[in-house]
Every structure is written in C-alpha cells, then in structure tokens.
PDB file of C-alpha atoms in Angstrom:
ATOM      1  CA  MET P 723      35.444 132.953  18.589  1.00 48.00           C
ATOM      2  CA  SER P 724      31.766 132.938  20.558  1.00 43.00           C
ATOM      3  CA  ASP P 725      29.929 129.893  21.668  1.00 44.00           C
ATOM      4  CA  HIS P 726      27.269 130.615  18.715  1.00 44.00           C
ATOM      5  CA  THR P 727      30.335 130.467  16.489  1.00 45.00           C
ATOM      6  CA  ARG P 728      31.703 127.319  17.533  1.00 44.00           C
ATOM      7  CA  ARG P 729      28.047 125.932  17.270  1.00 41.00           C
ATOM      8  CA  ARG P 730      27.423 127.263  13.781  1.00 43.00           C
ATOM      9  CA  ARG P 731      30.709 126.035  11.986  1.00 45.00           C
ATOM     10  CA  TRP P 732      30.664 122.047  13.177  1.00 40.00           C
ATOM     11  CA  SER P 733      26.851 121.738  12.980  1.00 42.00           C
ATOM     12  CA  ARG P 734      27.919 122.808   8.573  1.00 45.00           C
ATOM     13  CA  ALA P 735      30.823 119.995   9.359  1.00 42.00           C
ATOM     14  CA  ALA P 736      28.289 117.576  10.704  1.00 42.00           C
ATOM     15  CA  GLY P 737      25.610 118.561   7.560  1.00 42.00           C
ATOM     16  CA  THR P 738      28.366 118.011   5.411  1.00 42.00           C
ATOM     17  CA  THR P 739      29.183 114.861   7.055  1.00 40.00           C
ATOM     18  CA  LEU P 740      26.379 113.647   6.041  1.00 36.00           C
ATOM     19  CA  LEU P 741      24.910 114.360   2.790  1.00 36.00           C
ATOM     20  CA  ALA P 742      28.454 112.617   1.475  1.00 38.00           C
ATOM     21  CA  ALA P 743      27.984 109.536   3.847  1.00 37.00           C
ATOM     22  CA  GLY P 744      24.039 109.725   2.184  1.00 39.00           C
ATOM     23  CA  LEU P 745      25.499 109.950  -1.599  1.00 34.00           C
ATOM     24  CA  LEU P 746      27.925 107.957  -0.805  1.00 34.00           C
ATOM     25  CA  LEU P 747      25.210 105.534   0.458  1.00 34.00           C
ATOM     26  CA  ALA P 748      23.041 106.155  -2.282  1.00 35.00           C
ATOM     27  CA  ALA P 749      25.167 104.980  -5.605  1.00 34.00           C
ATOM     28  CA  ARG P 750      26.014 102.082  -3.353  1.00 33.00           C
ATOM     29  CA  PRO P 751      22.311 100.447  -1.969  1.00 33.00           C
ATOM     30  CA  PHE P 752      22.665  98.164   1.354  1.00 29.00           C
ATOM     31  CA  LEU P 753      23.219  94.478  -0.363  1.00 30.00           C
ATOM     32  CA  ILE P 754      20.163  92.317   2.202  1.00 28.00           C
ATOM     33  CA  PRO P 755      20.425  89.116   2.283  1.00 31.00           C
ATOM     34  CA  ALA P 756      18.338  87.342   0.413  1.00 32.00           C
ATOM     35  CA  SER P 757      16.927  85.634   3.522  1.00 30.00           C
ATOM     36  CA  ALA P 758      16.304  88.925   4.967  1.00 31.00           C
ATOM     37  CA  ALA P 759      14.084  90.023   2.024  1.00 30.00           C
ATOM     38  CA  THR P 760      12.106  86.864   1.360  1.00 28.00           C
ATOM     39  CA  ALA P 761      10.889  86.493   5.403  1.00 31.00           C
ATOM     40  CA  SER P 762      10.191  90.432   5.439  1.00 30.00           C
ATOM     41  CA  PRO P 763       6.030  91.067   5.071  1.00 29.00           C
ATOM     42  CA  HIS P 764       6.458  93.528   2.567  1.00 29.00           C
ATOM     43  CA  ALA P 765       8.530  91.467  -0.475  1.00 30.00           C
ATOM     44  CA  SER P 766       5.582  90.803  -2.039  1.00 29.00           C
ATOM     45  CA  HIS P 767       6.897  91.375  -5.312  1.00 29.00           C
ATOM     46  CA  GLN P 768      10.593  89.807  -4.813  1.00 31.00           C
ATOM     47  CA  SER P 769      10.774  86.275  -6.195  1.00 34.00           C
ATOM     48  CA  ALA P 770       9.839  83.040  -4.203  1.00 32.00           C
ATOM     49  CA  PRO P 771      13.502  80.895  -3.094  1.00 33.00           C
ATOM     50  CA  ALA P 772      13.987  78.017  -5.247  1.00 38.00           C
ATOM     51  CA  ALA P 773      13.271  75.289  -3.735  1.00 38.00           C
ATOM     52  CA  VAL P 774      15.222  73.238  -1.629  1.00 44.00           C
ATOM     53  CA  ALA P 775      17.461  69.158  -2.983  1.00 49.00           C
ATOM     54  CA  SER P 776      16.214  66.835  -0.554  1.00 56.00           C
ATOM     55  CA  PRO P 777      19.435  65.042   0.682  1.00 74.00           C
ATOM     56  CA  PHE P 778      18.058  61.826   0.906  1.00 83.00           C
ATOM     57  CA  PRO P 779      16.669  59.418  -2.502  1.00 89.00           C
ATOM     58  CA  THR P 780      12.883  61.121  -3.261  1.00 94.00           C
ATOM     59  CA  ALA P 781       9.875  59.324  -5.180  1.00 92.00           C
ATOM     60  CA  LYS P 782       7.022  60.222  -6.789  1.00 88.00           C
ATOM     61  CA  PRO P 783       4.019  59.261  -5.676  1.00 84.00           C
ATOM     62  CA  LEU P 784       0.626  57.093  -7.036  1.00 81.00           C
ATOM     63  CA  PRO P 785      -2.403  59.524  -7.711  1.00 83.00           C
ATOM     64  CA  VAL P 786      -4.230  58.720  -4.984  1.00 85.00           C
ATOM     65  CA  PRO P 787      -7.832  57.506  -5.911  1.00 87.00           C
ATOM     66  CA  THR P 788     -10.912  59.736  -5.284  1.00 89.00           C
ATOM     67  CA  PHE P 789     -14.359  58.136  -4.274  1.00 92.00           C
ATOM     68  CA  SER P 790     -17.784  59.089  -3.980  1.00 90.00           C
ATOM     69  CA  GLY P 791     -18.612  57.462  -1.229  1.00 91.00           C
ATOM     70  CA  PRO P 792     -17.626  56.369   1.507  1.00 93.00           C
ATOM     71  CA  PRO P 793     -15.709  52.425   1.360  1.00 95.00           C
ATOM     72  CA  PRO P 794     -17.327  49.796   3.180  1.00 94.00           C
ATOM     73  CA  PHE P 795     -18.120  49.270   5.865  1.00 96.00           C
ATOM     74  CA  ALA P 796     -14.779  46.211   6.796  1.00 96.00           C
ATOM     75  CA  GLN P 797     -13.248  45.546   9.641  1.00 95.00           C
ATOM     76  CA  TYR P 798      -9.748  44.113   8.888  1.00 96.00           C
ATOM     77  CA  ARG P 799      -8.176  45.600   5.556  1.00 98.00           C
ATOM     78  CA  GLU P 800      -3.888  43.967   6.614  1.00 98.00           C
ATOM     79  CA  ILE P 801      -1.329  42.167   6.090  1.00 98.00           C
ATOM     80  CA  HIS P 802      -0.036  39.578   7.908  1.00 98.00           C
ATOM     81  CA  ALA P 803       4.034  40.145   7.222  1.00 98.00           C
ATOM     82  CA  ASN P 804       5.544  36.787   9.902  1.00 98.00           C
ATOM     83  CA  CYS P 805       9.226  36.708   9.362  1.00 98.00           C
ATOM     84  CA  LYS P 806      11.578  35.029  11.522  1.00 98.00           C
ATOM     85  CA  VAL P 807      14.369  36.275  13.637  1.00 98.00           C
ATOM     86  CA  THR P 808      17.563  35.566  11.896  1.00 98.00           C
ATOM     87  CA  HIS P 809      20.428  37.531  13.145  1.00 98.00           C
ATOM     88  CA  HIS P 810      21.956  39.631  15.989  1.00 98.00           C
ATOM     89  CA  LEU P 811      24.585  42.549  15.001  1.00 98.00           C
ATOM     90  CA  SER P 812      25.407  45.829  16.311  1.00 98.00           C
ATOM     91  CA  ASP P 813      24.279  48.003  12.515  1.00 98.00           C
ATOM     92  CA  ASP P 814      22.061  49.715  12.230  1.00 98.00           C
ATOM     93  CA  PRO P 815      21.902  50.883   7.671  1.00 98.00           C
ATOM     94  CA  ILE P 816      19.533  53.164   8.357  1.00 97.00           C
ATOM     95  CA  VAL P 817      20.716  55.930  11.413  1.00 97.00           C
ATOM     96  CA  TYR P 818      25.021  54.287  10.593  1.00 97.00           C
ATOM     97  CA  PRO P 819      25.407  52.791   6.940  1.00 96.00           C
ATOM     98  CA  GLY P 820      28.589  51.940   6.367  1.00 96.00           C
ATOM     99  CA  LEU P 821      29.597  51.551  10.334  1.00 97.00           C
ATOM    100  CA  PRO P 822      29.241  48.041  11.391  1.00 97.00           C
ATOM    101  CA  GLY P 823      29.399  48.189  14.785  1.00 98.00           C
ATOM    102  CA  ALA P 824      28.488  51.200  14.921  1.00 97.00           C
ATOM    103  CA  ALA P 825      24.824  50.993  16.713  1.00 98.00           C
ATOM    104  CA  HIS P 826      23.344  49.370  19.940  1.00 98.00           C
ATOM    105  CA  ASN P 827      23.061  45.636  19.007  1.00 98.00           C
ATOM    106  CA  HIS P 828      19.351  44.804  16.997  1.00 98.00           C
ATOM    107  CA  THR P 829      17.109  41.667  16.367  1.00 98.00           C
ATOM    108  CA  PHE P 830      16.922  41.528  12.677  1.00 98.00           C
ATOM    109  CA  ALA P 831      14.204  39.499  10.742  1.00 98.00           C
ATOM    110  CA  GLY P 832      13.245  39.100   7.067  1.00 98.00           C
ATOM    111  CA  ASN P 833      15.945  39.890   5.135  1.00 98.00           C
ATOM    112  CA  PRO P 834      18.792  37.194   6.583  1.00 98.00           C
ATOM    113  CA  THR P 835      21.525  39.527   4.862  1.00 98.00           C
ATOM    114  CA  THR P 836      20.760  43.073   6.622  1.00 98.00           C
ATOM    115  CA  ASN P 837      24.012  44.986   7.655  1.00 98.00           C
ATOM    116  CA  ALA P 838      25.338  48.273   8.107  1.00 98.00           C
ATOM    117  CA  LYS P 839      26.406  48.126   4.422  1.00 97.00           C
ATOM    118  CA  SER P 840      22.373  47.204   2.791  1.00 98.00           C
ATOM    119  CA  THR P 841      20.482  48.829   0.414  1.00 97.00           C
ATOM    120  CA  ARG P 842      17.177  47.943  -1.374  1.00 98.00           C
ATOM    121  CA  ALA P 843      19.231  46.464  -4.087  1.00 98.00           C
ATOM    122  CA  SER P 844      21.680  43.846  -1.285  1.00 98.00           C
ATOM    123  CA  LEU P 845      18.531  42.942   0.222  1.00 98.00           C
ATOM    124  CA  LEU P 846      16.342  42.659  -2.833  1.00 98.00           C
ATOM    125  CA  ALA P 847      19.519  40.069  -4.101  1.00 98.00           C
ATOM    126  CA  GLY P 848      19.414  38.101  -0.139  1.00 98.00           C
ATOM    127  CA  GLY P 849      16.480  35.532   0.355  1.00 98.00           C
ATOM    128  CA  SER P 850      13.579  36.093   3.384  1.00 98.00           C
ATOM    129  CA  SER P 851      12.241  34.552   7.426  1.00 98.00           C
ATOM    130  CA  CYS P 852       8.990  35.932   6.342  1.00 98.00           C
ATOM    131  CA  GLN P 853       5.849  33.602   5.047  1.00 98.00           C
ATOM    132  CA  ASP P 854       5.701  35.376   2.613  1.00 98.00           C
ATOM    133  CA  THR P 855       9.413  34.867   0.763  1.00 98.00           C
ATOM    134  CA  LEU P 856       8.702  38.005  -1.091  1.00 98.00           C
ATOM    135  CA  ASP P 857       9.230  39.969   1.717  1.00 98.00           C
ATOM    136  CA  LYS P 858      12.834  40.868   1.483  1.00 98.00           C
ATOM    137  CA  SER P 859      12.633  44.102   3.826  1.00 98.00           C
ATOM    138  CA  ALA P 860      14.885  44.144   6.793  1.00 98.00           C
ATOM    139  CA  TYR P 861      13.121  44.799   9.827  1.00 98.00           C
ATOM    140  CA  TRP P 862      15.029  45.080  12.900  1.00 98.00           C
ATOM    141  CA  ILE P 863      14.461  46.261  16.909  1.00 98.00           C
ATOM    142  CA  PRO P 864      17.077  46.619  19.964  1.00 98.00           C
ATOM    143  CA  THR P 865      18.338  43.629  21.258  1.00 98.00           C
ATOM    144  CA  LEU P 866      16.299  41.815  25.224  1.00 98.00           C
ATOM    145  CA  TYR P 867      18.548  40.557  27.138  1.00 98.00           C
ATOM    146  CA  GLN P 868      17.078  39.074  30.121  1.00 97.00           C
ATOM    147  CA  ASN P 869      20.144  38.943  33.067  1.00 96.00           C
ATOM    148  CA  GLY P 870      22.603  39.419  30.242  1.00 96.00           C
ATOM    149  CA  LYS P 871      21.537  36.796  28.192  1.00 97.00           C
ATOM    150  CA  VAL P 872      20.002  36.974  24.515  1.00 98.00           C
ATOM    151  CA  VAL P 873      16.035  37.225  24.731  1.00 97.00           C
ATOM    152  CA  ASP P 874      14.540  35.936  21.486  1.00 98.00           C
ATOM    153  CA  PRO P 875      10.847  36.610  19.902  1.00 98.00           C
ATOM    154  CA  THR P 876       9.131  33.369  18.971  1.00 95.00           C
ATOM    155  CA  ILE P 877       8.491  35.245  15.650  1.00 97.00           C
ATOM    156  CA  VAL P 878       8.347  39.007  14.277  1.00 98.00           C
ATOM    157  CA  THR P 879       4.581  40.693  12.577  1.00 98.00           C
ATOM    158  CA  THR P 880       4.738  43.512  11.413  1.00 98.00           C
ATOM    159  CA  TYR P 881       0.454  44.055  10.244  1.00 98.00           C
ATOM    160  CA  TYR P 882       0.775  46.593   7.013  1.00 98.00           C
ATOM    161  CA  LYS P 883      -3.167  47.701   7.636  1.00 98.00           C
ATOM    162  CA  SER P 884      -5.628  51.213   6.802  1.00 98.00           C
ATOM    163  CA  GLY P 885      -4.564  54.243   9.401  1.00 98.00           C
ATOM    164  CA  VAL P 886      -6.742  56.387   7.330  1.00 98.00           C
ATOM    165  CA  LYS P 887     -11.391  55.946   6.735  1.00 97.00           C
ATOM    166  CA  ASP P 888     -10.999  55.334   3.508  1.00 98.00           C
ATOM    167  CA  TYR P 889      -9.403  52.204   2.858  1.00 98.00           C
ATOM    168  CA  ARG P 890      -9.170  51.959  -0.262  1.00 98.00           C
ATOM    169  CA  THR P 891      -6.953  55.179  -1.144  1.00 97.00           C
ATOM    170  CA  VAL P 892      -4.269  53.304   0.824  1.00 98.00           C
ATOM    171  CA  GLN P 893      -1.058  53.570  -1.695  1.00 97.00           C
ATOM    172  CA  PRO P 894       1.733  50.587  -1.581  1.00 97.00           C
ATOM    173  CA  PHE P 895       5.413  52.009   0.019  1.00 98.00           C
ATOM    174  CA  PRO P 896       6.981  53.286  -2.588  1.00 97.00           C
ATOM    175  CA  ALA P 897      10.365  51.885  -3.813  1.00 97.00           C
ATOM    176  CA  GLY P 898      13.298  51.796  -0.950  1.00 97.00           C
ATOM    177  CA  PHE P 899      11.136  53.722   1.760  1.00 98.00           C
ATOM    178  CA  ARG P 900      12.311  53.674   5.098  1.00 98.00           C
ATOM    179  CA  LEU P 901      11.108  54.450   8.692  1.00 98.00           C
ATOM    180  CA  ILE P 902      11.946  54.519  11.995  1.00 98.00           C
ATOM    181  CA  VAL P 903       9.269  53.830  14.457  1.00 98.00           C
ATOM    182  CA  GLY P 904       9.694  55.509  18.662  1.00 97.00           C
ATOM    183  CA  ASP P 905      12.577  56.161  19.549  1.00 97.00           C
ATOM    184  CA  MET P 906      15.545  54.517  21.931  1.00 97.00           C
ATOM    185  CA  ARG P 907      15.632  58.171  23.906  1.00 96.00           C
ATOM    186  CA  THR P 908      11.664  57.821  24.851  1.00 97.00           C
ATOM    187  CA  ALA P 909      12.495  60.387  28.429  1.00 97.00           C
ATOM    188  CA  SER P 910      10.110  57.615  30.069  1.00 97.00           C
ATOM    189  CA  ALA P 911       6.653  54.928  30.333  1.00 97.00           C
ATOM    190  CA  ALA P 912       4.208  57.871  30.621  1.00 96.00           C
ATOM    191  CA  ASP P 913       5.513  59.134  27.297  1.00 97.00           C
ATOM    192  CA  PHE P 914       5.842  55.554  25.661  1.00 97.00           C
ATOM    193  CA  GLN P 915       3.574  55.517  22.185  1.00 97.00           C
ATOM    194  CA  GLY P 916       3.268  51.589  22.017  1.00 98.00           C
ATOM    195  CA  THR P 917       1.746  48.939  24.810  1.00 98.00           C
ATOM    196  CA  TRP P 918       2.954  45.887  26.720  1.00 98.00           C
ATOM    197  CA  THR P 919       0.538  42.769  27.379  1.00 97.00           C
ATOM    198  CA  CYS P 920       0.380  39.534  29.459  1.00 95.00           C
ATOM    199  CA  GLY P 921      -2.301  37.856  30.791  1.00 89.00           C
ATOM    200  CA  GLY P 922      -4.232  39.989  30.125  1.00 90.00           C
ATOM    201  CA  GLY P 923      -3.347  42.852  30.942  1.00 94.00           C
ATOM    202  CA  THR P 924      -2.339  45.962  29.278  1.00 97.00           C
ATOM    203  CA  PHE P 925       0.678  47.951  30.461  1.00 97.00           C
ATOM    204  CA  THR P 926       3.106  50.818  29.304  1.00 95.00           C
ATOM    205  CA  THR P 927       6.716  49.170  30.705  1.00 97.00           C
ATOM    206  CA  PHE P 928       6.985  46.245  31.958  1.00 97.00           C
ATOM    207  CA  PRO P 929       4.856  44.062  34.251  1.00 96.00           C
ATOM    208  CA  LYS P 930       5.981  42.666  37.360  1.00 94.00           C
ATOM    209  CA  SER P 931       5.008  39.453  36.076  1.00 94.00           C
ATOM    210  CA  CYS P 932       3.649  37.224  33.688  1.00 96.00           C
ATOM    211  CA  PRO P 933       1.217  33.801  33.885  1.00 95.00           C
ATOM    212  CA  SER P 934       3.431  30.946  33.827  1.00 93.00           C
ATOM    213  CA  GLY P 935       3.453  29.891  29.223  1.00 90.00           C
ATOM    214  CA  SER P 936       2.031  33.795  28.657  1.00 92.00           C
ATOM    215  CA  SER P 937       3.402  36.537  26.297  1.00 96.00           C
ATOM    216  CA  LEU P 938       5.354  39.366  26.937  1.00 97.00           C
ATOM    217  CA  ILE P 939       3.764  41.170  23.927  1.00 98.00           C
ATOM    218  CA  VAL P 940       4.980  44.393  23.324  1.00 98.00           C
ATOM    219  CA  ARG P 941       3.491  46.469  19.583  1.00 98.00           C
ATOM    220  CA  LEU P 942       4.260  49.826  18.723  1.00 98.00           C
ATOM    221  CA  LYS P 943       2.039  51.202  15.400  1.00 98.00           C
ATOM    222  CA  ALA P 944       3.578  54.275  12.938  1.00 98.00           C
ATOM    223  CA  PRO P 945       2.546  56.972  11.343  1.00 98.00           C
ATOM    224  CA  SER P 946       0.265  56.195   8.088  1.00 98.00           C
ATOM    225  CA  CYS P 947       1.026  59.586   6.049  1.00 98.00           C
ATOM    226  CA  TRP P 948       3.502  60.654   3.501  1.00 98.00           C
ATOM    227  CA  ASN P 949       5.105  63.712   1.710  1.00 97.00           C
ATOM    228  CA  GLY P 950       4.449  62.429  -1.339  1.00 96.00           C
ATOM    229  CA  ARG P 951       8.343  63.036  -1.863  1.00 96.00           C
ATOM    230  CA  ASP P 952      10.766  61.510   0.726  1.00 97.00           C
ATOM    231  CA  LEU P 953      12.102  58.376   0.958  1.00 98.00           C
ATOM    232  CA  ASP P 954      13.985  59.231   4.027  1.00 97.00           C
ATOM    233  CA  SER P 955      14.410  62.312   6.243  1.00 97.00           C
ATOM    234  CA  SER P 956      17.118  63.626   8.355  1.00 96.00           C
ATOM    235  CA  ASP P 957      15.442  62.213  11.987  1.00 96.00           C
ATOM    236  CA  HIS P 958      13.653  59.179   9.740  1.00 97.00           C
ATOM    237  CA  LYS P 959      10.272  60.829  10.739  1.00 97.00           C
ATOM    238  CA  SER P 960       9.319  63.142  10.251  1.00 96.00           C
ATOM    239  CA  HIS P 961       8.444  62.489   6.210  1.00 97.00           C
ATOM    240  CA  MET P 962       5.947  59.940   7.419  1.00 98.00           C
ATOM    241  CA  ALA P 963       3.064  61.967   9.315  1.00 98.00           C
ATOM    242  CA  TYR P 964       0.198  60.606  11.877  1.00 98.00           C
ATOM    243  CA  PRO P 965      -2.917  60.647  10.371  1.00 98.00           C
ATOM    244  CA  VAL P 966      -5.312  62.989  11.937  1.00 97.00           C
ATOM    245  CA  LYS P 967      -8.960  61.973  12.957  1.00 96.00           C
ATOM    246  CA  GLY P 968      -8.631  59.364   9.884  1.00 97.00           C
ATOM    247  CA  VAL P 969      -7.660  62.059   7.045  1.00 97.00           C
ATOM    248  CA  CYS P 970      -3.941  62.543   6.100  1.00 97.00           C
ATOM    249  CA  PRO P 971      -2.863  66.022   6.605  1.00 97.00           C
ATOM    250  CA  ALA P 972      -2.610  68.524   3.840  1.00 96.00           C
ATOM    251  CA  ALA P 973       0.866  68.716   3.283  1.00 97.00           C
ATOM    252  CA  PHE P 974       1.421  64.599   4.401  1.00 97.00           C
ATOM    253  CA  PRO P 975      -1.398  63.529   1.403  1.00 97.00           C
ATOM    254  CA  VAL P 976      -0.406  60.173   0.366  1.00 97.00           C
ATOM    255  CA  PRO P 977      -1.661  57.468   2.731  1.00 98.00           C
ATOM    256  CA  LEU P 978       0.295  54.309   2.960  1.00 98.00           C
ATOM    257  CA  PRO P 979       0.195  51.250   5.310  1.00 98.00           C
ATOM    258  CA  MET P 980       0.092  51.705   8.766  1.00 98.00           C
ATOM    259  CA  LEU P 981       2.783  49.033  10.046  1.00 98.00           C
ATOM    260  CA  GLU P 982       1.778  47.784  13.228  1.00 98.00           C
ATOM    261  CA  ILE P 983       5.099  45.837  14.546  1.00 98.00           C
ATOM    262  CA  LYS P 984       4.274  42.718  17.240  1.00 98.00           C
ATOM    263  CA  VAL P 985       6.598  41.263  19.205  1.00 98.00           C
ATOM    264  CA  PRO P 986       6.272  38.505  21.387  1.00 98.00           C
ATOM    265  CA  TYR P 987       8.584  37.668  24.229  1.00 98.00           C
ATOM    266  CA  LYS P 988       8.138  33.856  25.595  1.00 96.00           C
ATOM    267  CA  LEU P 989       9.411  34.173  29.191  1.00 95.00           C
ATOM    268  CA  PRO P 990       9.977  31.040  31.039  1.00 92.00           C
ATOM    269  CA  GLY P 991       7.298  30.656  34.113  1.00 94.00           C
ATOM    270  CA  GLY P 992       6.549  34.282  33.060  1.00 94.00           C
ATOM    271  CA  LYS P 993       9.342  35.582  34.864  1.00 95.00           C
ATOM    272  CA  THR P 994       9.826  39.738  34.081  1.00 97.00           C
ATOM    273  CA  ASP P 995      13.017  40.663  36.492  1.00 96.00           C
ATOM    274  CA  GLY P 996      16.598  41.652  34.578  1.00 97.00           C
ATOM    275  CA  LEU P 997      14.875  42.827  31.103  1.00 97.00           C
ATOM    276  CA  ALA P 998      16.127  45.361  29.601  1.00 98.00           C
ATOM    277  CA  TYR P 999      17.157  46.400  26.063  1.00 98.00           C
ATOM    278  CA  SER P1000      20.196  47.508  24.260  1.00 98.00           C
ATOM    279  CA  SER P1001      18.852  50.858  23.684  1.00 98.00           C
ATOM    280  CA  GLY P1002      18.121  50.605  27.195  1.00 97.00           C
ATOM    281  CA  ALA P1003      14.462  50.769  29.396  1.00 97.00           C
ATOM    282  CA  SER P1004      11.166  48.878  27.883  1.00 98.00           C
ATOM    283  CA  TYR P1005      10.543  52.031  26.746  1.00 97.00           C
ATOM    284  CA  SER P1006      13.351  52.504  24.920  1.00 98.00           C
ATOM    285  CA  PHE P1007      11.680  49.718  22.545  1.00 98.00           C
ATOM    286  CA  HIS P1008      11.686  51.235  18.817  1.00 98.00           C
ATOM    287  CA  TYR P1009      11.855  49.811  14.889  1.00 98.00           C
ATOM    288  CA  ASP P1010      13.158  49.405  12.065  1.00 98.00           C
ATOM    289  CA  PHE P1011      12.267  49.052   8.080  1.00 98.00           C
ATOM    290  CA  MET P1012      13.641  49.106   4.901  1.00 98.00           C
ATOM    291  CA  GLU P1013      11.306  49.103   1.610  1.00 98.00           C
ATOM    292  CA  ALA P1014      12.062  45.645  -0.124  1.00 98.00           C
ATOM    293  CA  TRP P1015       9.314  43.548  -1.701  1.00 98.00           C
ATOM    294  CA  ALA P1016      10.075  41.437  -4.798  1.00 98.00           C
ATOM    295  CA  GLY P1017       8.840  42.526  -8.264  1.00 98.00           C
ATOM    296  CA  ASN P1018       4.930  44.500  -7.752  1.00 98.00           C
ATOM    297  CA  ARG P1019       3.951  41.915  -4.903  1.00 98.00           C
ATOM    298  CA  GLN P1020       3.920  44.221  -2.642  1.00 98.00           C
ATOM    299  CA  ALA P1021       1.332  46.538  -4.965  1.00 98.00           C
ATOM    300  CA  GLU P1022      -0.574  43.588  -4.834  1.00 98.00           C
ATOM    301  CA  LEU P1023      -1.466  42.509  -1.374  1.00 98.00           C
ATOM    302  CA  VAL P1024      -1.986  46.736  -0.439  1.00 98.00           C
ATOM    303  CA  LYS P1025      -4.553  46.428  -4.073  1.00 97.00           C
ATOM    304  CA  HIS P1026      -6.225  42.949  -2.363  1.00 98.00           C
ATOM    305  CA  CYS P1027      -5.669  42.875   0.774  1.00 98.00           C
ATOM    306  CA  ILE P1028      -6.582  46.695   2.207  1.00 98.00           C
ATOM    307  CA  ASN P1029      -7.638  48.402  -0.267  1.00 98.00           C
ATOM    308  CA  GLY P1030     -10.320  44.815  -0.835  1.00 97.00           C
ATOM    309  CA  GLY P1031     -11.193  45.954   2.643  1.00 98.00           C
ATOM    310  CA  ARG P1032      -9.166  41.557   3.920  1.00 98.00           C
ATOM    311  CA  GLN P1033      -7.235  40.073   6.924  1.00 98.00           C
ATOM    312  CA  CYS P1034      -5.103  38.043   5.123  1.00 98.00           C
ATOM    313  CA  ASN P1035      -2.437  36.379   7.566  1.00 97.00           C
ATOM    314  CA  GLY P1036       1.372  35.675   6.598  1.00 97.00           C
ATOM    315  CA  TYR P1037       0.796  34.061   3.003  1.00 97.00           C
ATOM    316  CA  GLY P1038      -1.640  37.581   1.179  1.00 97.00           C
ATOM    317  CA  ILE P1039      -4.624  34.801   2.381  1.00 97.00           C
ATOM    318  CA  ASP P1040      -7.706  35.674   4.104  1.00 97.00           C
ATOM    319  CA  GLN P1041      -9.303  32.422   4.469  1.00 93.00           C
ATOM    320  CA  HIS P1042     -13.120  33.771   5.661  1.00 93.00           C
ATOM    321  CA  LYS P1043     -13.281  36.311   2.039  1.00 92.00           C
ATOM    322  CA  PRO P1044     -10.633  34.902  -0.466  1.00 88.00           C
TER     323      PRO P1044
END
C-alpha cells in the first residue's frame, strides 16, 4: 500500500472520530461553573447571583436625613464617655468569643462584667463604670506594663464625634454593633495611625521621657461610615470605612459616631523606660468596642450632642450650650 493511500485512510478515520466526539458533546454540553458564567463579560443575559448571606448579625439603618443647606457652624459635635478601669483579663469577646484566656491581657473599662462570653444581653444585665451609667458598653485596650508591672490609665475617655461635615446626619450605633480600631500587627511606628503626647510634644511611639507630673496620652480615631448592614465583619473592621473629604463613600453610606479614644497614663517622674504592651510595641495599641447602651440613651445623646452641635461631658451636658 502506498504512503498516499495510507494517509487518505488515516484522514477519513480521524474525521469520523472527531465527528462522533462532536455529536457527543452536542448531546452533553459543557457544565460551566456558575461563578465562571457570571464572571464573563458576555453573560449579561444570565440572572444575577443570589446575595451571599452575612455570617454576622445584621441590622437595618435609620434613614439618613437630608438637608437643603450646610449645617450651622459648630466647633464641637461630641459626647464624652468617661469610664474607669474595671478589671484585667486575657479575654476578647470579639476575637475569641467563648474562649477564656485565649487573648493577650486586656484592660477593660465601662462594663465590669466583660469577659470572653459577653454578649449585648449580658452587658445590659451588668453595670457601668462610666459617668453615664446607662452606657453599659464594653471598651478594652491591651494592658500596658512598665518593667513587668501593670500601668493603668487614670481614666479611659471614648469620644463619640461627627466624622462627617454634616454632623446633623450622624446616626447612633445600631444595637449590638462591634468594632476593633487599630491593629496589634502594625509593622512600625511610622505605620501607627494614632498619636502619643506628653509635655506638649507629639510622637508616633513612646517618647524617651515626659516631664515629671505630666501624663503620657495615646489617641486613636476610628472609621465612622457604616455599610448599613453588618454589625461586625471577619476582621472586625471592614464593615466600616473612613469618610472621604468629610463625606461617607457610596458603599458605606451611613454616618455613625466617630470614636476617638484618649488614654492617659500617669508615669512616676515621667519616665517611659521599660514600657511595653501585652500586644507588643507602642504601635500595637488598639481598642475594642461592644455597644450596649441601655434604652434610648445613646440615640438621645447623638441627637442632642452630635446632631445638635454640642460638646457634652460624661453626663451628657454642654454647660455652654444647654
């Protein structure tokens, strides 16, 4: 048999095989994964994928009010939550719920019952070390040590402020809201988003020393724009975003109070040597918040103090603007 004849017979056989395969594929089409189909830019004719259920509790926001003109000038739009330190535990009911001793040591303020098993219901059944005793929320920070000895702040102040230009639009935190501000894994002092102050100086880490009699103070601001749905998120942060030029981004349309913590430490002689947090270096400072305001108190204060352009003290009073 010549080579030419062999090639002709091989070509006819291959064609028959390909034809059979094509008929089989026509009868049994490819099963394209749904994710690949919806990702295709040419798949507009397909139905949209179903919304993914949140693994965290959710809530519906109050309607954000709109106004025809800018707000009146107000130098302050804030509430002061002044709370004493209550206890220390290696617990974290946000990161390690139900796991006592799983976290680094924390210094707790506000609710004296806070522990690894805390919920909003258990906090509401507890007390408060805050000046406004209807604030049964839990606030906690890593514990500060100096040469191995615990250094407690003289008080923990958490400001509730307006982070947006139009302070009239700020809504109260929804019931059960949770948030972590800052990150213990911050790489360096240059990456720290807060500030340290003492004796008139401002620093991104512990200063070499402070004037005798002064306090070493750390401050750290939180994002204040909520996605309007989740009370928490996997990293306990991404349900919130920072305002952009005083306005909430479209994906985070609900302005909530902007938390800013102020933690003052009175150090003997102003000496800062030997300071370290249970979470690490100075720039590992962070704080946690679990909302547990009783009744309508938080909503009342947000309306009167933040929306009203006032500077309210720990009892909810602005002595200069009743």
